PDB file of C-alpha atoms in Angstrom:
ATOM      1  CA  MET A1151      -0.047   0.074  -0.175  1.00 36.00           C
ATOM      2  CA  ALA A1152       1.604   3.303  -0.844  1.00 37.00           C
ATOM      3  CA  GLU A1153       1.992   6.098   1.425  1.00 35.00           C
ATOM      4  CA  MET A1154      -0.235   9.023   1.876  1.00 37.00           C
ATOM      5  CA  PRO A1155       0.958  12.166   0.564  1.00 38.00           C
ATOM      6  CA  PHE A1156       0.981  13.713   3.922  1.00 39.00           C
ATOM      7  CA  ALA A1157       3.203  10.951   5.204  1.00 39.00           C
ATOM      8  CA  ASN A1158       5.807  11.860   2.521  1.00 41.00           C
ATOM      9  CA  THR A1159       6.282  15.360   4.057  1.00 47.00           C
ATOM     10  CA  ASP A1160       8.378  16.505   6.839  1.00 49.00           C
ATOM     11  CA  ILE A1161       5.739  18.767   8.365  1.00 61.00           C
ATOM     12  CA  GLU A1162       4.770  17.731  11.903  1.00 47.00           C
ATOM     13  CA  ASP A1163       2.177  14.713  11.639  1.00 58.00           C
ATOM     14  CA  GLU A1164       2.445  14.783  15.656  1.00 52.00           C
ATOM     15  CA  PHE A1165      -0.280  17.538  15.229  1.00 56.00           C
ATOM     16  CA  ALA A1166      -2.438  14.541  14.024  1.00 54.00           C
ATOM     17  CA  LEU A1167      -1.352  12.621  16.845  1.00 52.00           C
ATOM     18  CA  HIS A1168      -2.455  15.314  19.378  1.00 47.00           C
ATOM     19  CA  ALA A1169      -5.489  15.878  17.572  1.00 49.00           C
ATOM     20  CA  THR A1170      -6.374  11.836  17.745  1.00 45.00           C
ATOM     21  CA  SER A1171      -5.677  12.047  21.387  1.00 44.00           C
ATOM     22  CA  GLU A1172      -8.144  15.115  21.898  1.00 46.00           C
ATOM     23  CA  LEU A1173     -10.745  13.223  19.836  1.00 47.00           C
ATOM     24  CA  ASN A1174     -10.340   9.967  22.108  1.00 48.00           C
ATOM     25  CA  LYS A1175     -10.726  12.297  25.220  1.00 47.00           C
ATOM     26  CA  GLU A1176     -13.953  13.732  23.527  1.00 49.00           C
ATOM     27  CA  LYS A1177     -15.392  10.133  22.891  1.00 48.00           C
ATOM     28  CA  LYS A1178     -14.581   9.180  26.481  1.00 51.00           C
ATOM     29  CA  ARG A1179     -16.563  11.926  27.782  1.00 50.00           C
ATOM     30  CA  LYS A1180     -19.571  11.151  25.531  1.00 48.00           C
ATOM     31  CA  ARG A1181     -19.592   7.706  26.855  1.00 49.00           C
ATOM     32  CA  THR A1182     -19.211   8.670  30.240  1.00 48.00           C
ATOM     33  CA  THR A1183     -21.871  11.263  30.194  1.00 49.00           C
ATOM     34  CA  GLY A1184     -24.132   9.052  28.219  1.00 54.00           C
ATOM     35  CA  LYS A1185     -24.663  11.906  25.519  1.00 50.00           C
ATOM     36  CA  GLU A1186     -25.396  10.532  21.920  1.00 48.00           C
ATOM     37  CA  ILE A1187     -22.534  11.139  19.157  1.00 42.00           C
ATOM     38  CA  PRO A1188     -24.202  13.498  16.754  1.00 47.00           C
ATOM     39  CA  GLU A1189     -25.675  11.762  13.466  1.00 44.00           C
ATOM     40  CA  GLY A1190     -23.433  13.757  11.200  1.00 47.00           C
ATOM     41  CA  SER A1191     -20.217  12.530  13.044  1.00 46.00           C
ATOM     42  CA  GLU A1192     -19.143  10.288  10.382  1.00 50.00           C
ATOM     43  CA  ARG A1193     -19.892  12.513   7.660  1.00 48.00           C
ATOM     44  CA  ASN A1194     -17.761  14.964   9.485  1.00 49.00           C
ATOM     45  CA  LYS A1195     -14.813  12.716   9.473  1.00 51.00           C
ATOM     46  CA  LYS A1196     -15.041  11.906   5.726  1.00 49.00           C
ATOM     47  CA  LYS A1197     -15.137  15.781   5.271  1.00 49.00           C
ATOM     48  CA  LYS A1198     -12.170  16.266   7.368  1.00 51.00           C
ATOM     49  CA  LYS A1199     -10.172  13.674   5.337  1.00 54.00           C
ATOM     50  CA  GLN A1200     -10.853  15.661   2.405  1.00 58.00           C
ATOM     51  CA  TYR A1201      -9.501  18.640   3.913  1.00 71.00           C
ATOM     52  CA  GLN A1202      -6.168  17.160   5.001  1.00 89.00           C
ATOM     53  CA  PRO A1203      -3.571  19.870   5.798  1.00 94.00           C
ATOM     54  CA  ASN A1204      -1.352  20.914   3.056  1.00 96.00           C
ATOM     55  CA  TYR A1205       0.104  24.115   4.081  1.00 98.00           C
ATOM     56  CA  PHE A1206       1.287  25.616   7.376  1.00 97.00           C
ATOM     57  CA  ILE A1207       2.953  28.612   8.839  1.00 98.00           C
ATOM     58  CA  SER A1208       6.679  28.285   9.721  1.00 98.00           C
ATOM     59  CA  ILE A1209       9.355  29.968  11.943  1.00 98.00           C
ATOM     60  CA  PRO A1210      12.485  28.745  10.260  1.00 98.00           C
ATOM     61  CA  ILE A1211      15.326  27.790  12.840  1.00 98.00           C
ATOM     62  CA  THR A1212      18.585  29.610  11.540  1.00 96.00           C
ATOM     63  CA  ASN A1213      20.694  29.591  14.470  1.00 98.00           C
ATOM     64  CA  PRO A1214      23.857  27.128  13.750  1.00 98.00           C
ATOM     65  CA  GLU A1215      24.180  26.607  17.467  1.00 98.00           C
ATOM     66  CA  ILE A1216      20.538  24.895  17.494  1.00 98.00           C
ATOM     67  CA  THR A1217      20.957  23.156  14.202  1.00 98.00           C
ATOM     68  CA  ASP A1218      24.539  21.714  15.315  1.00 98.00           C
ATOM     69  CA  GLY A1219      23.365  20.623  18.570  1.00 98.00           C
ATOM     70  CA  ILE A1220      20.422  18.694  16.942  1.00 98.00           C
ATOM     71  CA  ARG A1221      22.656  17.254  14.289  1.00 98.00           C
ATOM     72  CA  ALA A1222      24.758  15.840  17.208  1.00 98.00           C
ATOM     73  CA  VAL A1223      21.661  14.311  18.988  1.00 98.00           C
ATOM     74  CA  GLN A1224      20.570  12.674  15.578  1.00 98.00           C
ATOM     75  CA  ASP A1225      24.136  11.333  15.133  1.00 98.00           C
ATOM     76  CA  ALA A1226      24.423   9.775  18.453  1.00 98.00           C
ATOM     77  CA  ILE A1227      20.776   8.195  18.118  1.00 98.00           C
ATOM     78  CA  ILE A1228      21.869   6.727  14.768  1.00 98.00           C
ATOM     79  CA  GLN A1229      25.183   5.081  15.917  1.00 98.00           C
ATOM     80  CA  LYS A1230      23.009   3.087  18.543  1.00 97.00           C
ATOM     81  CA  ASP A1231      20.229   2.230  15.913  1.00 97.00           C
ATOM     82  CA  HIS A1232      21.160   2.985  12.383  1.00 96.00           C
ATOM     83  CA  ARG A1233      17.741   2.241  11.100  1.00 96.00           C
ATOM     84  CA  LEU A1234      16.578   5.341  12.630  1.00 97.00           C
ATOM     85  CA  SER A1235      18.571   7.385  10.235  1.00 96.00           C
ATOM     86  CA  LYS A1236      15.344   7.221   7.967  1.00 96.00           C
ATOM     87  CA  ALA A1237      13.344   8.986  10.833  1.00 97.00           C
ATOM     88  CA  MET A1238      15.690  12.253  11.011  1.00 97.00           C
ATOM     89  CA  VAL A1239      14.453  15.515  10.024  1.00 97.00           C
ATOM     90  CA  ARG A1240      17.047  17.350   7.749  1.00 96.00           C
ATOM     91  CA  CYS A1241      18.543  20.349   9.756  1.00 96.00           C
ATOM     92  CA  ALA A1242      17.683  22.764   6.842  1.00 96.00           C
ATOM     93  CA  SER A1243      14.048  21.888   7.280  1.00 97.00           C
ATOM     94  CA  LEU A1244      14.068  22.507  11.167  1.00 98.00           C
ATOM     95  CA  HIS A1245      11.193  24.780  12.057  1.00 98.00           C
ATOM     96  CA  VAL A1246       8.106  25.484  14.528  1.00 97.00           C
ATOM     97  CA  THR A1247       4.793  25.023  13.297  1.00 96.00           C
ATOM     98  CA  MET A1248       2.596  28.076  14.048  1.00 96.00           C
ATOM     99  CA  LEU A1249      -0.563  26.980  11.990  1.00 95.00           C
ATOM    100  CA  VAL A1250      -1.565  24.424   9.543  1.00 96.00           C
ATOM    101  CA  MET A1251      -4.287  24.561   6.961  1.00 96.00           C
ATOM    102  CA  HIS A1252      -5.834  23.296   3.933  1.00 95.00           C
ATOM    103  CA  LEU A1253      -5.603  25.193   0.593  1.00 96.00           C
ATOM    104  CA  SER A1254      -7.496  23.756  -2.162  1.00 93.00           C
ATOM    105  CA  GLY A1255      -5.868  25.930  -5.107  1.00 94.00           C
ATOM    106  CA  GLU A1256      -4.128  29.032  -6.198  1.00 97.00           C
ATOM    107  CA  GLU A1257      -7.040  31.327  -5.207  1.00 97.00           C
ATOM    108  CA  GLU A1258      -7.027  30.014  -1.803  1.00 97.00           C
ATOM    109  CA  ILE A1259      -3.091  30.206  -1.671  1.00 98.00           C
ATOM    110  CA  GLY A1260      -3.577  33.817  -2.790  1.00 98.00           C
ATOM    111  CA  ILE A1261      -6.057  34.405   0.059  1.00 98.00           C
ATOM    112  CA  ALA A1262      -3.307  33.076   2.351  1.00 98.00           C
ATOM    113  CA  VAL A1263      -0.704  34.911   1.180  1.00 98.00           C
ATOM    114  CA  ASP A1264      -2.981  38.113   1.778  1.00 98.00           C
ATOM    115  CA  ALA A1265      -3.703  36.875   5.352  1.00 98.00           C
ATOM    116  CA  LEU A1266      -0.038  36.223   6.258  1.00 98.00           C
ATOM    117  CA  SER A1267       0.598  39.733   5.000  1.00 97.00           C
ATOM    118  CA  ASP A1268      -2.226  41.073   7.162  1.00 96.00           C
ATOM    119  CA  SER A1269      -0.758  39.253  10.238  1.00 96.00           C
ATOM    120  CA  LYS A1270       2.388  40.980  10.124  1.00 95.00           C
ATOM    121  CA  ASP A1271       0.870  44.273  11.107  1.00 92.00           C
ATOM    122  CA  PHE A1272      -0.986  42.661  13.943  1.00 92.00           C
ATOM    123  CA  VAL A1273       2.048  40.771  15.003  1.00 93.00           C
ATOM    124  CA  GLU A1274       4.387  43.973  15.044  1.00 93.00           C
ATOM    125  CA  ASP A1275       1.499  45.902  16.877  1.00 92.00           C
ATOM    126  CA  LEU A1276       1.538  42.970  19.531  1.00 90.00           C
ATOM    127  CA  LEU A1277       5.299  43.137  19.885  1.00 91.00           C
ATOM    128  CA  LYS A1278       5.518  46.892  20.032  1.00 88.00           C
ATOM    129  CA  GLY A1279       9.031  46.788  19.031  1.00 88.00           C
ATOM    130  CA  LYS A1280      10.492  43.870  21.440  1.00 90.00           C
ATOM    131  CA  THR A1281      11.585  40.634  20.059  1.00 91.00           C
ATOM    132  CA  VAL A1282      10.530  37.143  20.931  1.00 94.00           C
ATOM    133  CA  ASP A1283      13.239  34.983  21.925  1.00 95.00           C
ATOM    134  CA  LEU A1284      12.608  31.304  21.672  1.00 97.00           C
ATOM    135  CA  SER A1285      14.811  29.146  23.925  1.00 97.00           C
ATOM    136  CA  PHE A1286      15.047  25.670  23.229  1.00 98.00           C
ATOM    137  CA  GLN A1287      16.055  23.211  26.166  1.00 98.00           C
ATOM    138  CA  GLY A1288      15.356  19.369  26.535  1.00 98.00           C
ATOM    139  CA  ILE A1289      13.759  16.314  24.526  1.00 98.00           C
ATOM    140  CA  ASP A1290      10.501  14.915  24.691  1.00 96.00           C
ATOM    141  CA  HIS A1291       8.300  12.940  22.612  1.00 96.00           C
ATOM    142  CA  PHE A1292       4.701  12.183  21.432  1.00 95.00           C
ATOM    143  CA  LYS A1293       3.779   8.605  21.930  1.00 94.00           C
ATOM    144  CA  ASN A1294       7.247   7.403  21.078  1.00 94.00           C
ATOM    145  CA  GLU A1295       6.798   8.054  17.502  1.00 96.00           C
ATOM    146  CA  VAL A1296       7.985  11.715  17.350  1.00 97.00           C
ATOM    147  CA  GLY A1297      10.948  13.246  19.135  1.00 97.00           C
ATOM    148  CA  PHE A1298      11.416  16.938  19.396  1.00 98.00           C
ATOM    149  CA  VAL A1299      13.214  19.649  21.142  1.00 98.00           C
ATOM    150  CA  LYS A1300      11.097  21.225  23.722  1.00 97.00           C
ATOM    151  CA  LEU A1301      10.600  25.171  23.675  1.00 96.00           C
ATOM    152  CA  THR A1302      11.095  26.735  27.390  1.00 95.00           C
ATOM    153  CA  GLU A1303       7.938  28.006  28.575  1.00 92.00           C
ATOM    154  CA  ASN A1304       8.286  31.737  29.584  1.00 92.00           C
ATOM    155  CA  ASP A1305       6.762  35.232  28.717  1.00 92.00           C
ATOM    156  CA  HIS A1306       7.797  34.722  25.314  1.00 93.00           C
ATOM    157  CA  THR A1307       6.339  31.608  24.564  1.00 92.00           C
ATOM    158  CA  ALA A1308       3.177  33.322  25.881  1.00 93.00           C
ATOM    159  CA  VAL A1309       3.367  35.832  23.322  1.00 94.00           C
ATOM    160  CA  LEU A1310       3.993  33.370  20.570  1.00 95.00           C
ATOM    161  CA  THR A1311       0.718  31.398  21.429  1.00 94.00           C
ATOM    162  CA  GLU A1312      -0.948  34.778  21.423  1.00 95.00           C
ATOM    163  CA  ILE A1313       0.563  35.370  17.863  1.00 95.00           C
ATOM    164  CA  ALA A1314      -0.576  31.804  16.573  1.00 95.00           C
ATOM    165  CA  GLU A1315      -4.167  32.535  17.953  1.00 94.00           C
ATOM    166  CA  THR A1316      -4.156  35.988  16.126  1.00 94.00           C
ATOM    167  CA  MET A1317      -3.118  34.345  12.903  1.00 96.00           C
ATOM    168  CA  LYS A1318      -5.626  31.592  13.107  1.00 95.00           C
ATOM    169  CA  LYS A1319      -8.339  34.149  13.451  1.00 95.00           C
ATOM    170  CA  ILE A1320      -7.138  36.204  10.627  1.00 96.00           C
ATOM    171  CA  PHE A1321      -6.895  33.185   8.388  1.00 97.00           C
ATOM    172  CA  GLN A1322     -10.256  31.782   9.320  1.00 95.00           C
ATOM    173  CA  GLU A1323     -11.925  35.250   8.999  1.00 96.00           C
ATOM    174  CA  LYS A1324     -10.692  34.919   5.150  1.00 96.00           C
ATOM    175  CA  GLY A1325     -12.515  31.703   4.760  1.00 95.00           C
ATOM    176  CA  ILE A1326      -9.217  29.642   5.100  1.00 95.00           C
ATOM    177  CA  LEU A1327      -9.767  26.237   6.862  1.00 87.00           C
ATOM    178  CA  ALA A1328      -6.913  26.681   9.425  1.00 90.00           C
ATOM    179  CA  GLY A1329      -5.777  25.165  12.877  1.00 84.00           C
ATOM    180  CA  GLU A1330      -9.010  23.098  12.957  1.00 70.00           C
ATOM    181  CA  GLY A1331      -9.083  21.009  16.181  1.00 68.00           C
ATOM    182  CA  ARG A1332      -5.485  21.300  16.680  1.00 70.00           C
ATOM    183  CA  ALA A1333      -4.247  22.734  19.959  1.00 78.00           C
ATOM    184  CA  PHE A1334      -0.940  24.748  19.843  1.00 87.00           C
ATOM    185  CA  LYS A1335       1.956  23.158  21.207  1.00 90.00           C
ATOM    186  CA  PRO A1336       5.008  24.788  19.835  1.00 94.00           C
ATOM    187  CA  HIS A1337       8.013  22.500  19.726  1.00 96.00           C
ATOM    188  CA  LEU A1338      10.912  21.478  17.360  1.00 97.00           C
ATOM    189  CA  THR A1339      10.715  18.196  15.419  1.00 98.00           C
ATOM    190  CA  PHE A1340      14.003  16.151  14.635  1.00 98.00           C
ATOM    191  CA  MET A1341      12.781  12.846  14.317  1.00 98.00           C
ATOM    192  CA  LYS A1342       9.741  11.040  13.382  1.00 96.00           C
ATOM    193  CA  LEU A1343       8.806   7.474  12.360  1.00 96.00           C
ATOM    194  CA  SER A1344       6.179   8.335   9.693  1.00 92.00           C
ATOM    195  CA  LYS A1345       9.141   9.493   7.413  1.00 91.00           C
ATOM    196  CA  SER A1346       9.352   6.099   6.127  1.00 88.00           C
ATOM    197  CA  THR A1347       6.747   3.442   5.648  1.00 88.00           C
ATOM    198  CA  GLN A1348       9.431   0.727   5.631  1.00 90.00           C
ATOM    199  CA  LEU A1349      10.796   1.960   9.082  1.00 91.00           C
ATOM    200  CA  ARG A1350       7.287   1.964  10.802  1.00 89.00           C
ATOM    201  CA  LYS A1351       7.272  -1.792   9.832  1.00 89.00           C
ATOM    202  CA  GLU A1352      10.609  -2.220  11.363  1.00 92.00           C
ATOM    203  CA  VAL A1353      10.176   0.064  14.438  1.00 93.00           C
ATOM    204  CA  LYS A1354       6.935   0.648  16.278  1.00 93.00           C
ATOM    205  CA  LYS A1355       8.214   2.845  18.935  1.00 96.00           C
ATOM    206  CA  ILE A1356      11.513   5.234  19.575  1.00 96.00           C
ATOM    207  CA  ASP A1357      13.196   3.972  22.743  1.00 96.00           C
ATOM    208  CA  ALA A1358      13.683   7.004  24.952  1.00 95.00           C
ATOM    209  CA  SER A1359      17.035   5.765  26.133  1.00 96.00           C
ATOM    210  CA  LEU A1360      18.395   6.436  22.781  1.00 97.00           C
ATOM    211  CA  TYR A1361      18.421  10.345  23.566  1.00 96.00           C
ATOM    212  CA  GLU A1362      18.695  10.125  27.405  1.00 96.00           C
ATOM    213  CA  ASP A1363      22.045  11.685  27.516  1.00 95.00           C
ATOM    214  CA  PHE A1364      20.596  14.791  25.704  1.00 97.00           C
ATOM    215  CA  LYS A1365      17.173  14.759  27.673  1.00 96.00           C
ATOM    216  CA  ASN A1366      17.936  18.138  29.511  1.00 97.00           C
ATOM    217  CA  GLN A1367      20.436  19.658  26.891  1.00 98.00           C
ATOM    218  CA  TYR A1368      20.250  23.439  26.057  1.00 98.00           C
ATOM    219  CA  PHE A1369      20.267  23.904  22.424  1.00 98.00           C
ATOM    220  CA  GLY A1370      20.136  27.586  21.924  1.00 98.00           C
ATOM    221  CA  ASP A1371      18.092  30.641  21.492  1.00 97.00           C
ATOM    222  CA  GLU A1372      16.087  31.674  18.143  1.00 97.00           C
ATOM    223  CA  VAL A1373      14.677  35.124  17.916  1.00 96.00           C
ATOM    224  CA  LEU A1374      11.441  35.275  16.084  1.00 96.00           C
ATOM    225  CA  HIS A1375      12.290  37.145  12.709  1.00 95.00           C
ATOM    226  CA  ARG A1376      10.281  35.515   9.782  1.00 96.00           C
ATOM    227  CA  LEU A1377       7.049  33.671   9.228  1.00 98.00           C
ATOM    228  CA  ASP A1378       6.709  31.543   6.210  1.00 98.00           C
ATOM    229  CA  LEU A1379       3.683  30.109   4.145  1.00 98.00           C
ATOM    230  CA  CYS A1380       5.250  26.763   3.135  1.00 98.00           C
ATOM    231  CA  SER A1381       4.035  23.878   1.229  1.00 98.00           C
ATOM    232  CA  MET A1382       3.799  20.338   2.603  1.00 96.00           C
ATOM    233  CA  LEU A1383       3.800  18.645  -1.006  1.00 96.00           C
ATOM    234  CA  LYS A1384       5.727  20.796  -3.292  1.00 97.00           C
ATOM    235  CA  LYS A1385       9.448  20.152  -3.968  1.00 96.00           C
ATOM    236  CA  LYS A1386      11.792  21.907  -1.239  1.00 96.00           C
ATOM    237  CA  GLN A1387      14.199  24.398  -1.909  1.00 96.00           C
ATOM    238  CA  PRO A1388      17.801  23.685  -3.161  1.00 95.00           C
ATOM    239  CA  ASN A1389      18.841  24.193   0.539  1.00 94.00           C
ATOM    240  CA  GLY A1390      16.464  21.532   1.965  1.00 94.00           C
ATOM    241  CA  TYR A1391      13.866  24.009   3.198  1.00 97.00           C
ATOM    242  CA  TYR A1392      10.167  23.868   2.409  1.00 98.00           C
ATOM    243  CA  TYR A1393       8.755  25.639  -0.644  1.00 98.00           C
ATOM    244  CA  CYS A1394       7.635  29.145   0.398  1.00 98.00           C
ATOM    245  CA  GLU A1395       4.548  30.896  -1.073  1.00 98.00           C
ATOM    246  CA  SER A1396       5.262  33.804   0.973  1.00 98.00           C
ATOM    247  CA  SER A1397       7.259  35.298   3.742  1.00 97.00           C
ATOM    248  CA  VAL A1398       6.993  38.323   6.123  1.00 97.00           C
ATOM    249  CA  PHE A1399       9.834  39.587   8.068  1.00 95.00           C
ATOM    250  CA  LEU A1400       9.836  41.082  11.524  1.00 91.00           C
ATOM    251  CA  GLY A1401      12.398  43.482  12.766  1.00 75.00           C
ATOM    252  CA  SER A1402      14.664  45.993  11.157  1.00 59.00           C
ATOM    253  CA  LEU A1403      15.715  46.305   7.694  1.00 43.00           C
ATOM    254  CA  ILE A1404      19.139  45.544   8.392  1.00 36.00           C
ATOM    255  CA  GLU A1405      18.006  42.226  10.349  1.00 47.00           C
ATOM    256  CA  ARG A1406      15.518  41.382   7.197  1.00 44.00           C
ATOM    257  CA  HIS A1407      18.655  41.977   4.777  1.00 39.00           C
ATOM    258  CA  VAL A1408      20.817  39.759   6.852  1.00 41.00           C
ATOM    259  CA  PHE A1409      18.153  36.815   7.017  1.00 43.00           C
ATOM    260  CA  THR A1410      17.370  37.095   3.346  1.00 41.00           C
ATOM    261  CA  LEU A1411      21.137  36.866   2.375  1.00 39.00           C
ATOM    262  CA  GLU A1412      21.145  33.559   4.765  1.00 47.00           C
ATOM    263  CA  ASN A1413      17.969  32.031   3.233  1.00 48.00           C
TER     264      ASN A1413
END
């Protein structure tokens, strides 16, 4: 059986894992309370399948300290279990996902580009000239199928959550199916079993002991400077990063110039 297109991409399908967990909780509540499941639930499931996410808003990771640290973790894991080399996310693809969405064609892509542009003013108004410094420390997992570096919770992550909620509202007001049923949990994925169908047959769960030595490691900080509208399915750029339909830059003109040259 061939892989589904979504499984072929490097976008975080751990969102789907998290959404499944929330759905199971809802079903459990319904069984406990005795409330009936709505008649249209099966129809809604089919509808959701038709609107599988194919685009996302990304914060690219450009700090070499972070990417080098993650590469060292990946190398250490592969030395212990070479099969997991197929599970590793390329360092050029490392990012934090702010929002996922389904765009059905060029018209909706254009609307999403406009929504991202509109988001810039709201984000900069929210920041009021301040920077958002994202600090990455420690490793965790989703159901032992996805390994990720944790984002330290502080005032900056609270602002990031507010930005994500604002963007979600802007996109939805323009008619884009964005962020449906997916709680925002910012993180930095570096390994996942879904990258390879063959691997999933060989490895059902990632052994947490493989990265035990790095469980509390500090990886570095990333200043929020850019937001990208990226495709999950289109061919990646030569540097390994996702195909971008559009980007908005935050900060000074000098910062924008530097980051444009880097990418």
